[in-house]
mmCIF file of C-alpha atoms in Angstrom:
data_model
loop_
_atom_site.group_PDB
_atom_site.id
_atom_site.type_symbol
_atom_site.label_atom_id
_atom_site.label_comp_id
_atom_site.label_asym_id
_atom_site.label_seq_id
_atom_site.Cartn_x
_atom_site.Cartn_y
_atom_site.Cartn_z
ATOM 1 C CA MET A 1 97.976 79.107 -44.856
ATOM 2 C CA ASP A 2 95.426 76.434 -45.711
ATOM 3 C CA HIS A 3 95.429 73.512 -43.257
ATOM 4 C CA HIS A 4 93.537 70.321 -43.864
ATOM 5 C CA ILE A 5 92.195 68.697 -40.712
ATOM 6 C CA PRO A 6 91.405 65.029 -41.396
ATOM 7 C CA THR A 7 87.822 63.979 -40.748
ATOM 8 C CA PRO A 8 87.474 60.588 -39.045
ATOM 9 C CA ARG A 9 85.894 57.986 -41.313
ATOM 10 C CA LEU A 10 83.350 55.666 -39.724
ATOM 11 C CA LEU A 11 84.402 52.157 -40.718
ATOM 12 C CA PRO A 12 81.939 49.395 -41.645
ATOM 13 C CA TRP A 13 82.964 47.203 -38.702
ATOM 14 C CA THR A 14 82.950 47.583 -34.958
ATOM 15 C CA ALA A 15 85.412 46.958 -32.177
ATOM 16 C CA PRO A 16 84.737 44.379 -29.480
ATOM 17 C CA GLY A 17 81.678 45.406 -27.534
ATOM 18 C CA GLY A 18 80.126 47.017 -30.596
ATOM 19 C CA LYS A 19 82.044 50.279 -30.325
ATOM 20 C CA PRO A 20 82.471 52.168 -33.607
ATOM 21 C CA CYS A 21 85.817 52.148 -35.393
ATOM 22 C CA TYR A 22 87.180 55.194 -37.187
ATOM 23 C CA LEU A 23 90.015 55.798 -39.606
ATOM 24 C CA ILE A 24 91.885 59.063 -39.317
ATOM 25 C CA SER A 25 94.132 59.766 -42.273
ATOM 26 C CA ASP A 26 95.498 62.876 -43.917
ATOM 27 C CA HIS A 27 95.085 61.370 -47.417
ATOM 28 C CA ASP A 28 92.476 59.496 -49.404
ATOM 29 C CA GLY A 29 93.058 55.849 -50.054
ATOM 30 C CA GLY A 30 95.366 53.441 -48.312
ATOM 31 C CA PRO A 31 94.875 49.774 -47.483
ATOM 32 C CA VAL A 32 92.403 50.275 -44.610
ATOM 33 C CA ALA A 33 90.277 52.710 -46.622
ATOM 34 C CA GLU A 34 90.312 50.359 -49.617
ATOM 35 C CA ARG A 35 89.235 47.415 -47.435
ATOM 36 C CA ALA A 36 86.476 49.530 -45.902
ATOM 37 C CA ASP A 37 85.268 50.457 -49.405
ATOM 38 C CA GLU A 38 85.184 46.757 -50.360
ATOM 39 C CA ILE A 39 83.242 45.781 -47.242
ATOM 40 C CA GLU A 40 80.751 48.636 -47.696
ATOM 41 C CA GLY A 41 80.161 47.463 -51.269
ATOM 42 C CA LEU A 42 79.619 43.875 -50.112
ATOM 43 C CA GLN A 43 77.218 45.008 -47.390
ATOM 44 C CA LEU A 44 75.153 47.004 -49.867
ATOM 45 C CA ASP A 45 75.161 44.139 -52.388
ATOM 46 C CA MET A 46 74.040 41.660 -49.716
ATOM 47 C CA GLY A 47 71.275 44.034 -48.619
ATOM 48 C CA GLU A 48 70.025 44.327 -52.179
ATOM 49 C CA GLU A 49 70.039 40.556 -52.594
ATOM 50 C CA LEU A 50 68.231 40.112 -49.283
ATOM 51 C CA LEU A 51 65.596 42.587 -50.407
ATOM 52 C CA GLY A 52 64.867 40.362 -53.406
ATOM 53 C CA HIS A 53 64.519 37.326 -51.133
ATOM 54 C CA ALA A 54 62.228 39.322 -48.863
ATOM 55 C CA ALA A 55 59.901 40.214 -51.710
ATOM 56 C CA ALA A 56 59.682 36.551 -52.719
ATOM 57 C CA LEU A 57 59.122 35.287 -49.178
ATOM 58 C CA LEU A 58 56.514 37.889 -48.337
ATOM 59 C CA GLY A 59 54.675 37.053 -51.572
ATOM 60 C CA ASP A 60 54.475 33.389 -50.582
ATOM 61 C CA PRO A 61 51.269 32.688 -48.628
ATOM 62 C CA ARG A 62 52.873 29.485 -47.294
ATOM 63 C CA ALA A 63 55.682 31.380 -45.517
ATOM 64 C CA GLY A 64 55.600 30.644 -41.815
ATOM 65 C CA ALA A 65 56.180 32.892 -38.828
ATOM 66 C CA ARG A 66 59.654 31.422 -38.209
ATOM 67 C CA GLU A 67 60.761 32.283 -41.753
ATOM 68 C CA VAL A 68 59.336 35.789 -41.518
ATOM 69 C CA ARG A 69 61.046 36.394 -38.144
ATOM 70 C CA TYR A 70 64.358 35.197 -39.587
ATOM 71 C CA LEU A 71 63.843 37.495 -42.561
ATOM 72 C CA ALA A 72 63.107 40.419 -40.232
ATOM 73 C CA ALA A 73 66.331 39.755 -38.305
ATOM 74 C CA GLN A 74 68.384 39.639 -41.521
ATOM 75 C CA LEU A 75 66.719 42.789 -42.871
ATOM 76 C CA THR A 76 67.432 44.561 -39.571
ATOM 77 C CA THR A 77 71.129 43.738 -39.894
ATOM 78 C CA ALA A 78 71.199 44.798 -43.551
ATOM 79 C CA LEU A 79 69.429 48.075 -42.786
ATOM 80 C CA GLY A 80 71.883 48.784 -39.961
ATOM 81 C CA ASP A 81 74.782 48.169 -42.357
ATOM 82 C CA ALA A 82 73.250 50.412 -45.032
ATOM 83 C CA LEU A 83 72.649 53.221 -42.532
ATOM 84 C CA ARG A 84 76.244 52.960 -41.302
ATOM 85 C CA VAL A 85 77.503 53.205 -44.901
ATOM 86 C CA ALA A 86 75.233 56.200 -45.507
ATOM 87 C CA ARG A 87 76.458 57.967 -42.348
ATOM 88 C CA SER A 88 80.076 57.293 -43.245
ATOM 89 C CA ARG A 89 79.751 58.426 -46.843
ATOM 90 C CA GLY A 90 77.574 61.393 -45.916
ATOM 91 C CA ALA A 91 80.115 62.584 -43.363
ATOM 92 C CA ARG A 92 82.881 62.356 -45.951
ATOM 93 C CA LEU A 93 80.830 64.273 -48.510
ATOM 94 C CA GLY A 94 80.120 66.980 -45.950
ATOM 95 C CA ALA A 95 83.783 67.191 -45.013
ATOM 96 C CA LYS A 96 84.779 67.777 -48.639
ATOM 97 C CA ASP A 97 82.268 70.626 -48.906
ATOM 98 C CA ALA A 98 83.319 72.287 -45.658
ATOM 99 C CA PRO A 99 85.925 75.046 -45.792
ATOM 100 C CA CYS A 100 89.291 74.258 -44.186
ATOM 101 C CA ALA A 101 90.151 76.156 -41.032
#
């Protein structure tokens, strides 16, 4: 008999205290999964937009240290979001390739 063991999905938000949140479901989809997909898409879009701003700011010789520090903080957040999305999606891809026990 083939049994499917659900793989926890790392969600793109955290619980109070910064602890990771996971979704455990025995099916694809559902309202929480759909919301997570939307938020991941927004995070990636915002990161891409921020990257464009970064290129412009770093190309401006008049940019001050305060602006560059703010940019670094925003890029750090965006990179953290992108890595979280990559870990979540990578784990789900690996789970689909793994044989069921």
